[in-house]
XYZ file of C-alpha atoms in Angstrom:
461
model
C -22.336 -5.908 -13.029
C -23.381 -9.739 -13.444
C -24.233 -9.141 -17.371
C -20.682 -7.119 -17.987
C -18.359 -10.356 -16.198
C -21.082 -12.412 -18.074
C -19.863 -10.848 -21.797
C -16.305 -10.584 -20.326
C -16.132 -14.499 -19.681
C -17.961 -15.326 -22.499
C -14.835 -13.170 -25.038
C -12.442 -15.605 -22.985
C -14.350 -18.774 -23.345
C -14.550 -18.052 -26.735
C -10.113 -18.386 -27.250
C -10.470 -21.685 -25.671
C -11.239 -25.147 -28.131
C -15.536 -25.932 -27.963
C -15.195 -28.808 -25.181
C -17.471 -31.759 -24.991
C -17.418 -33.706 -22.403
C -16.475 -37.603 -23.978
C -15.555 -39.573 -20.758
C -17.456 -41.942 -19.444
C -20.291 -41.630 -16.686
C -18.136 -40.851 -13.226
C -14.841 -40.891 -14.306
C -12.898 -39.012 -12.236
C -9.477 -36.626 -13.986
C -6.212 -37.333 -11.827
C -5.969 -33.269 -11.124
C -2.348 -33.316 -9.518
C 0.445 -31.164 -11.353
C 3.321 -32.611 -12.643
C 5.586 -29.376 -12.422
C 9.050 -29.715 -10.782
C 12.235 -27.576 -10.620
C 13.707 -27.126 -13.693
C 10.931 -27.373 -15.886
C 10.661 -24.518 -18.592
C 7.754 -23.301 -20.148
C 6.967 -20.602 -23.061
C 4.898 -17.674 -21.369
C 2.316 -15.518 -23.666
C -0.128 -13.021 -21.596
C -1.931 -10.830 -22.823
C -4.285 -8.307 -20.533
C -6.567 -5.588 -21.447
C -8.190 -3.163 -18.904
C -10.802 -0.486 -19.243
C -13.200 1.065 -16.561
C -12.871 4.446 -14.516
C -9.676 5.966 -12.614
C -10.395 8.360 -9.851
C -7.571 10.773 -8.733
C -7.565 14.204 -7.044
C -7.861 17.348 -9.277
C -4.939 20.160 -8.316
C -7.786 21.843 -6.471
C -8.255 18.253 -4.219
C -11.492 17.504 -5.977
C -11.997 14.026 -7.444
C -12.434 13.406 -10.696
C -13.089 10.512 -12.847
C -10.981 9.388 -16.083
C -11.830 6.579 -18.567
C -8.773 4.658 -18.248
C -7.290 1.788 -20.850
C -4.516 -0.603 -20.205
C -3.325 -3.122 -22.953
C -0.285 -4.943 -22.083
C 1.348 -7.764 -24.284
C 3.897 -10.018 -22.760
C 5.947 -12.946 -23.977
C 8.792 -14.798 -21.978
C 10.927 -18.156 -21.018
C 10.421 -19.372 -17.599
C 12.327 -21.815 -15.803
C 11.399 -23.073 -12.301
C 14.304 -22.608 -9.660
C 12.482 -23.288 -6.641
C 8.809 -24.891 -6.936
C 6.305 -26.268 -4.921
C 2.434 -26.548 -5.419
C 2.003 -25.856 -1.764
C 0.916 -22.326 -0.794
C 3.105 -22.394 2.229
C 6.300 -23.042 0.226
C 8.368 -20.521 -0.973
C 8.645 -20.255 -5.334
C 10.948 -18.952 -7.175
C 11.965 -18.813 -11.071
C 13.791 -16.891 -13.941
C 12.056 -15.025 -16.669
C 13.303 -14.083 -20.047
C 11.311 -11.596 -21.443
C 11.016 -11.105 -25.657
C 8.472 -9.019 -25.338
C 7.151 -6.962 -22.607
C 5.369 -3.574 -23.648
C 2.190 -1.976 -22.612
C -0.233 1.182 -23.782
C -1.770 3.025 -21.219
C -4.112 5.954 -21.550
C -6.593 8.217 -19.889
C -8.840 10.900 -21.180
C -6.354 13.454 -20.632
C -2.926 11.362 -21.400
C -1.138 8.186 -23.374
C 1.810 6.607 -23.004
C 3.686 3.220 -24.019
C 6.190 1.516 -22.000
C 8.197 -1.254 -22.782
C 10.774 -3.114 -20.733
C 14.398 -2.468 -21.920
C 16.705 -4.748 -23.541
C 19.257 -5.000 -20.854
C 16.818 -5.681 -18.304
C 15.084 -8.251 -19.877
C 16.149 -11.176 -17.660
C 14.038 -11.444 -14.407
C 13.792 -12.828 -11.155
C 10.661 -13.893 -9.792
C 10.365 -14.763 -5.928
C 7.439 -15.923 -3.935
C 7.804 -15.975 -0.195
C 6.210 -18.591 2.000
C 3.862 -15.890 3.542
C 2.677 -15.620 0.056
C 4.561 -11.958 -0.453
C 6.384 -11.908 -4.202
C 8.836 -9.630 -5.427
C 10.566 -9.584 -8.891
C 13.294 -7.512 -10.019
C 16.176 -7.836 -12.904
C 19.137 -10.410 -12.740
C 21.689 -7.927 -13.686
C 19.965 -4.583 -13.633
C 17.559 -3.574 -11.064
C 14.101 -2.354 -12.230
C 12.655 1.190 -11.905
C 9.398 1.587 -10.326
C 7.438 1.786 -14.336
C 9.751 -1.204 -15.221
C 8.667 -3.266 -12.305
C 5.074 -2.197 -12.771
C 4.616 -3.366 -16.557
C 5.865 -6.767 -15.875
C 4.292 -7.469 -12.310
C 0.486 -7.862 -13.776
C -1.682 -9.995 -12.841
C -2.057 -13.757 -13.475
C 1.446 -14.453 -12.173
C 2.294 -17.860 -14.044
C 4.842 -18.810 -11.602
C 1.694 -19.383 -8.766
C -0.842 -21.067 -11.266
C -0.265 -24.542 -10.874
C -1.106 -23.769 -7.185
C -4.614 -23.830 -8.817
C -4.805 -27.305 -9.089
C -6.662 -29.541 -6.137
C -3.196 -32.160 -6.107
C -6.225 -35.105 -6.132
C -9.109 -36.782 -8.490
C -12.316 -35.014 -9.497
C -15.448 -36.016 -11.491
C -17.417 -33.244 -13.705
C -19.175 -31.143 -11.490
C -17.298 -31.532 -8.218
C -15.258 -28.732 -7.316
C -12.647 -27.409 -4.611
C -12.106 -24.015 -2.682
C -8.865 -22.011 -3.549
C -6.623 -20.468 -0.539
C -6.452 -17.278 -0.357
C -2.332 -17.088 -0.266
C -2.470 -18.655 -3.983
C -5.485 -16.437 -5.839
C -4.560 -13.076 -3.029
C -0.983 -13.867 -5.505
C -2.530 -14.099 -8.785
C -4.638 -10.934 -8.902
C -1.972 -8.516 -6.845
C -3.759 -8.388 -3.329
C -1.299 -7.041 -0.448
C -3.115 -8.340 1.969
C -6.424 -10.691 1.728
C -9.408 -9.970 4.177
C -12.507 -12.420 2.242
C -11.476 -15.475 -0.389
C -14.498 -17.069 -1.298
C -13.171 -18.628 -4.707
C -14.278 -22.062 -6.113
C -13.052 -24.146 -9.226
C -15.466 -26.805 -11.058
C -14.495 -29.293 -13.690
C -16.850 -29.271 -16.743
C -15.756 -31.371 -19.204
C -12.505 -32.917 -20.889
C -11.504 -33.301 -24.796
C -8.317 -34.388 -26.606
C -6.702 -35.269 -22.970
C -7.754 -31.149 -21.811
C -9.706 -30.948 -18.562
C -11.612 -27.945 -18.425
C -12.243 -26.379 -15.513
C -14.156 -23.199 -14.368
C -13.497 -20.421 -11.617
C -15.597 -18.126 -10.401
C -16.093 -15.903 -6.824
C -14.977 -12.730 -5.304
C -11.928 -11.656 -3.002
C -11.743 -8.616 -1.088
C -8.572 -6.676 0.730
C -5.572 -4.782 -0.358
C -3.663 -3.636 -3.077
C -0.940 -1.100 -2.573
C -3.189 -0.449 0.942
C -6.183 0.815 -0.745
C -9.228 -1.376 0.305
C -10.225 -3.512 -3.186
C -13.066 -6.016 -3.795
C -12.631 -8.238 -6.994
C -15.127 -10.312 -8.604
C -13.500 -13.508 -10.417
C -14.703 -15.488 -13.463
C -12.201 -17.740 -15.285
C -11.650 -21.087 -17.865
C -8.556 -23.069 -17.784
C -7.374 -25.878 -19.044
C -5.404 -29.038 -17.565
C -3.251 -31.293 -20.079
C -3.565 -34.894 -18.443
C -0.310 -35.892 -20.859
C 1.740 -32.853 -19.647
C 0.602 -32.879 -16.287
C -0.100 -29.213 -16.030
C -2.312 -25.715 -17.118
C -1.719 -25.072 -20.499
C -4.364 -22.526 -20.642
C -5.784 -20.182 -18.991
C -8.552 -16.940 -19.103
C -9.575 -14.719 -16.388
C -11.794 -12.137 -16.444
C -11.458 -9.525 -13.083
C -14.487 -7.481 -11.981
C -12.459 -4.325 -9.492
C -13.426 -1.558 -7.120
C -10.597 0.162 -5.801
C -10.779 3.125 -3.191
C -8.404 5.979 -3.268
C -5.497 5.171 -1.316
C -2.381 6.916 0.437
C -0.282 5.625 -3.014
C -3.119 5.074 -5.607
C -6.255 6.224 -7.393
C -9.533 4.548 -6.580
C -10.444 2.385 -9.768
C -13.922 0.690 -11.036
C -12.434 -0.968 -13.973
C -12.822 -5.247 -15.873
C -10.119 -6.783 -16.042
C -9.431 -9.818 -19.548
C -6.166 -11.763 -18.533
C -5.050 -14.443 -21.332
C -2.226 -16.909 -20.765
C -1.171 -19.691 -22.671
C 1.600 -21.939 -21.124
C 3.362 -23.971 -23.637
C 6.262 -26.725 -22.075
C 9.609 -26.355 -23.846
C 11.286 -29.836 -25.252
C 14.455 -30.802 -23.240
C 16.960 -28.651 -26.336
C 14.848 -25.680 -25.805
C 15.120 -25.970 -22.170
C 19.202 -26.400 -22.272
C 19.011 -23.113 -24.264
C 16.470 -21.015 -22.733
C 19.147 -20.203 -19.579
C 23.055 -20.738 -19.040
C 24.268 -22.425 -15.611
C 25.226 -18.946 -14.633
C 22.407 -17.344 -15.177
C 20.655 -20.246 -13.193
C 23.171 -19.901 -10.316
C 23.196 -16.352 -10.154
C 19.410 -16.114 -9.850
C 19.728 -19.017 -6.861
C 22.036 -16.470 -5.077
C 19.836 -13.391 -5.102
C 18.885 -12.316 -1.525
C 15.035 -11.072 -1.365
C 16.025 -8.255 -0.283
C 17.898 -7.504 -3.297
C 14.767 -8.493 -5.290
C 12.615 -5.743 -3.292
C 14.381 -3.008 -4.567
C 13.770 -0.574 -7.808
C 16.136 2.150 -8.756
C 15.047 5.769 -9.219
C 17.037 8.084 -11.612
C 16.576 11.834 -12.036
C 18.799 13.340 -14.322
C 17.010 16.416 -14.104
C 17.352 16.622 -10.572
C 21.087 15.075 -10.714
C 21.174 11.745 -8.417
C 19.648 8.152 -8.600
C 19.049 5.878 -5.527
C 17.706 2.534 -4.741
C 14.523 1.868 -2.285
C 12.036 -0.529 -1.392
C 9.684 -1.321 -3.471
C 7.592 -0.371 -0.318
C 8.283 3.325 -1.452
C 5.882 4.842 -3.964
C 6.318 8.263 -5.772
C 3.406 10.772 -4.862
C 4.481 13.713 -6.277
C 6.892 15.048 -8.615
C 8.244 19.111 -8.844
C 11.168 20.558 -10.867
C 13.462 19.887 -7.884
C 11.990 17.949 -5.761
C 9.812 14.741 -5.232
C 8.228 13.112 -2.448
C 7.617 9.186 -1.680
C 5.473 7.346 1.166
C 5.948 4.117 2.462
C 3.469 1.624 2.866
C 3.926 -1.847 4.696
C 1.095 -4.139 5.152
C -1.438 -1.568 4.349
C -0.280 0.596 6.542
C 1.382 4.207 5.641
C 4.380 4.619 7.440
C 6.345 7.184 6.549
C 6.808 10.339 4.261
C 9.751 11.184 2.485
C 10.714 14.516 0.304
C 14.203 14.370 -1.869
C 15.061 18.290 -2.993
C 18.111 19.397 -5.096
C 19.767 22.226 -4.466
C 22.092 24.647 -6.424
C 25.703 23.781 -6.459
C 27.307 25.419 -3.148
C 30.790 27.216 -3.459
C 33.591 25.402 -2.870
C 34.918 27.660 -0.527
C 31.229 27.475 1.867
C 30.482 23.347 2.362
C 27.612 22.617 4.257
C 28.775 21.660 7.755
C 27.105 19.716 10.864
C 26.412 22.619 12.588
C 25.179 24.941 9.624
C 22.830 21.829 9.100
C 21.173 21.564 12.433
C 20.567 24.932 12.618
C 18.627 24.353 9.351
C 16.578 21.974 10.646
C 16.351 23.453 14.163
C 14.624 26.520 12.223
C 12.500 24.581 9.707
C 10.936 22.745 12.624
C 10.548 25.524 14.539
C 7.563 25.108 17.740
C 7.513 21.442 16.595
C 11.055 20.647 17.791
C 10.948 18.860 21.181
C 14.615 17.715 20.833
C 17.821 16.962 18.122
C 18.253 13.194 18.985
C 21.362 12.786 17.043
C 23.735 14.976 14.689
C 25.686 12.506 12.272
C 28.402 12.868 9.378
C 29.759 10.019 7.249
C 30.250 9.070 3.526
C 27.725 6.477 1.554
C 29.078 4.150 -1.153
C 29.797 6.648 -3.448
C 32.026 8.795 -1.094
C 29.687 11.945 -1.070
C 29.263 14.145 2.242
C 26.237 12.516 4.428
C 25.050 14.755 7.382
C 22.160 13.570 9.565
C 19.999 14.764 11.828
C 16.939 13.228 13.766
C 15.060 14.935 15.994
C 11.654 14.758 17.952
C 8.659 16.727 18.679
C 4.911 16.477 18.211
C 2.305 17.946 15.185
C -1.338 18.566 16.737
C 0.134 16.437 19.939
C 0.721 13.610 17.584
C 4.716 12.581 18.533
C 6.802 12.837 15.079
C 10.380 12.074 14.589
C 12.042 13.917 11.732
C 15.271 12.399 9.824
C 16.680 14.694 7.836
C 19.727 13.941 5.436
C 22.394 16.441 3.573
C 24.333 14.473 0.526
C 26.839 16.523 -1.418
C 30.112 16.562 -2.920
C 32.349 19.040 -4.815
C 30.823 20.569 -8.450
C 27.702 18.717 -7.839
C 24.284 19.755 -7.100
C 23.800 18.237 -3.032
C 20.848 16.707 -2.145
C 18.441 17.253 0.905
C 16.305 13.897 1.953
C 13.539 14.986 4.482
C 11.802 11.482 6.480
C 9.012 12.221 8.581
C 7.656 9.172 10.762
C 5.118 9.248 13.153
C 7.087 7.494 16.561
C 4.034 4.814 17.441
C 5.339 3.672 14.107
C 8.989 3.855 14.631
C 10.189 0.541 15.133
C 8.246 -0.943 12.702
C 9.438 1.876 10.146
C 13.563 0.322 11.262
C 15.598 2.019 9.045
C 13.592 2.230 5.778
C 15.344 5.197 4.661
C 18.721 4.225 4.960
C 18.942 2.711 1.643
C 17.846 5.665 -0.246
C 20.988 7.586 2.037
C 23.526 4.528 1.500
C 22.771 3.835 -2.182
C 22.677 8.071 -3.282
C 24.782 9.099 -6.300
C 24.768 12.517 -7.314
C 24.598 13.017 -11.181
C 26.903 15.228 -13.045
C 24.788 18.236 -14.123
C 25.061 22.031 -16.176
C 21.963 23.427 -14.450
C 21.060 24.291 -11.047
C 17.813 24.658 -9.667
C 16.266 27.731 -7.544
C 15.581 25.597 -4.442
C 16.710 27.200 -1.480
C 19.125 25.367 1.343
C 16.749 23.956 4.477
C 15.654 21.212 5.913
C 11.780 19.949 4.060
C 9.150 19.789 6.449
C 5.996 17.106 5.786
C-alpha cells in the first residue's frame, strides 16, 4: 500500500514547479490566508480514480469490478460567505464551463456531463461542517449532484492553512471538520492529518500533507490514507495549488458498494483581476444565491418519464433499486438507515372507478395483513400540483420489531397514479419527522401513452 501512495504522490509532485528552498536559515512564511467575501477565483480539477468496486450479484453474492473514474472540471467561484474558521458557516457560487466525467466498470461505461441550464451552483457549508450544493435556478438530480460534489472541495481549502508563521520543517495538525469536508466523510471517527512546510521559491511556500482519516461516507464505514503537495502564494495570500493523492477502503453499505480504490485529485486556483471578477456573476445572481434556504440546497429532483411523475427529496434519499414500474429509495441520516421507501406506477384507472379513502385502506389493511396492529390515520388532500393524495399510516410489528407503515395514493384524471410505500421502524420515528412528505408535496404526474402491468395495492418493505 505504502509503495502505490508513494508512486501516486510522486505523479502529483511531479505537476508542481522543482522547489528549492532559497530563504534564509529560520525564516519563518507568514501562513495566514488572505481570502475574504467576494473574492473570485478560476477553478480547474481534475480527478482520476481506479481500484476495485464491490456490489452484490442478482444472486446476493459479491463480486468485484475494476472500476475507473476520470472527471474534468472547470468553474468561476465567488465567495458569498467565508471564513477560515472550521466552525463558521461558508458559502459561494460556482459557474461551471466544464463539468463532465467517464465512468466505467468491467461490465459498463458511461459519461456524464452537467447540463447547460444547470450550470450555475450553489455551494453551502454549515457550521457543523455538513455541505450541500445544488443549482441556482434548476435543482440537481441525484447523477448531476454526484459529478460535481467530488472531492477536494475548493470552497474549504484555505481552511488548510495554520492562520500563523512557520519555519521549514515545523508543521500543524488539521481538524477534522475541514479535511472530514475535503475528502466527502459524513461523519469523522479518527483525523490524524499533519501539514509540513518544505521549502519556498518565486514567493510559493510549499507545503506537504500526509495521514489517514477514518469514518463515514454515505454511512458505509471508510478509512482513507492521505498524501498531498500544495502550494501557498505569499503575494496573493492564498493556495494556488494543490495535489492530493487518496488511499480508500470502503465497506458495503445500506446505499453503496464497498470500494478499495487511489484516489489523484489536481486543483489549480487561479485569482481573477477585479474586471473578471465584475463579470464572472451579476448582482442578481449574487443576491439570489444569498437568499437560498439550506434546505432548498439539500434537495435533488428525480424524473421518470417512463414511469410518468418527477418529485423532489433529500439528498438524504438514495436510489437502491430500479424496476419497469417501480423504484425504491432509503434514507440515511448520520450514518444511520432510517427509512425505506418504494414509488410504483400504476395503469391509468377509469374515470368512472377513482380510488377512494376507503378502497385505499382496505388495500393496505390487506397488504399488511398479520403485521397490522392498527390504521393510525386515513388522510385525503391535494399537493402542489392539485393531484388526489390519500394517506394512510398504520402500526404493527415485523419479527416483534414495531414498524409504522405510510402509505400514499397520488392520482389525477388520464394519468397513470402513483403508489408511495414508507416503511420506518418507530424507535426511529421522530428522528425520521416527516422525511417523506416532500416526495408527497412536490409529486407531479407525467403525461404518458403507456401503462404499466403493476397491479393496485399498497407495497410492503
Amino acid at each position: 500500500m505504502s509503495r502505490i501512495l508513494v508512486a501516486v504522490v510522486s505523479l502529483f509532485a511531479a505537476t508542481l514547479p522543482v522547489l528549492q528552498c532559497w530563504a534564509a536559515p529560520g525564516e519563518a512564511y507568514d501562513l495566514s490566508t488572505g481570502v475574504k467575501a467576494g473574492d473570485v477565483i478560476h477553478v480547474d480539477a481534475k480527478m482520476e480514480v481506479g481500484g476495485d468496486l464491490f456490489a452484490k450479484d442478482a444472486e446476493g453474492n459479491e463480486a468485484k469490478l475494476a472500476t475507473s473514474v476520470v472527471a474534468d472540471m472547470s468553474y468561476d467561484e465567488r465567495l458569498i460567505n467565508w471564513s477560515s474558521y472550521a466552525e463558521k458557516p461558508a458559502r459561494s457560487l460556482r459557474n461551471y464551463f466544464t463539468a463532465k466525467a467517464t465512468l466505467k466498470t468491467d461490465e459498463l461505461g458511461a459519461d456524464r456531463q452537467l447540463a447547460k441550464d444547470d450550470r450555475v451552483i450553489v455551494v453551502d457549508v454549515a457550521a457543523d461542517g455538513s455541505s450541500a450544493l445544488n443549482g441556482l435556478e434548476q435543482t440537481l438530480t441525484r447523477h448531476e449532484f454526484d459529478l460535481v460534489n467530488v472531492i477536494g472541495n475548493s470552497l474549504l481549502i484555505e481552511r488548510l492553512l495554520p492562520g500563523r508563521a512557520l519555519k521549514e520543517s515545523e508543521g500543524w495538525d488539521h481538524d477534522a471538520q475541514t479535511i472530514g469536508g475535503l475528502v466527502g466523510m459524513d461523519n469523522v471517527a479518527v483525523c490524524e492529518v499533519r501539514s509540513v512546510v518544505t521549502g519556498m521559491e518565486n514567493r510559493q511556500v510549499q507545503i506537504r500533507l500526509a495521514g489517514v482519516i477514518h469514518g463515514t461516507v454515505d454511512g458505509a464505514a471508510s478509512e482513507m490514507d492521505l498524501r498531498g503537495a500544495y502550494l501557498f502564494h505569499l503575494d496573493e495570500r492564498r493556495i494556488t495549488k494543490f495535489n492530493m493523492a487518496i488511499k480508500e477502503v470502503r465497506k458495503a453499505g445500506e446505499v453503496s458498494p464497498g470500494l478499495d480504490v487511489v484516489a489523484k485529485l489536481s486543483l489549480v486556483m487561479t485569482p481573477l483581476s477585479k474586471t473578471n471578477q465584475a463579470d464572472a456573476f451579476d448582482t442578481a445572481q449574487i443576491d439570489a444565491a444569498k437568499a437560498k434556504a439550506p434546505a432548498d440546497l439539500r434537495r435533488l429532483r428525480l424524473e421518470s418519464a417512463d414511469r410518468g411523475y418527477r418529485f423532489m427529496h433529500d439528498k438524504a434519499w438514495f436510489l437502491t433499486a430500479e424496476q419497469r414500474e417501480a423504484l425504491s429509495l432509503r434514507l440515511m441520516v448520520a450514518g444511520e438507515l432510517l427509512g425505506h421507501c418504494n414509488i410504483t406506477t400504476l395503469p391509468v384507472r377509469p374515470a368512472d372507478k377513482p380510488m377512494t379513502l376507503q378502497h385505499f385502506e382496505e388495500n393496505v389493511v390487506k397488504s399488511l395483513g398479520d403485521k397490522l396492529g392498527e390504521v393510525k390515520a386515513a388522510t385525503e388532500w391535494a399537493n402542489a400540483s392539485g393531484h388526489q393524495c390519500l394517506g394512510i399510516v398504520a402500526v404493527g410489528t415485523v419479527d416483534e420489531v414495531p414498524m409504522q407503515w405510510r402509505y400514499y395514493f397520488i392520482a389525477d384524471a388520464g394519468k397513470r397514479p402513483t403508489t408511495v410505500a414508507v416503511t420506518v421502524e418507530q424507535s426511529a420515528e421522530e428522528r425520521f419527522a416527516d422525511a417523506d412528505r416532500a416526495i408527497i408535496d412536490t409529486l407531479v404526474l407525467l403525461d404518458a401513452s403507456t401503462s404499466t402491468a403493476a397491479k393496485p395495492g399498497a407495497e410492503k418493505k
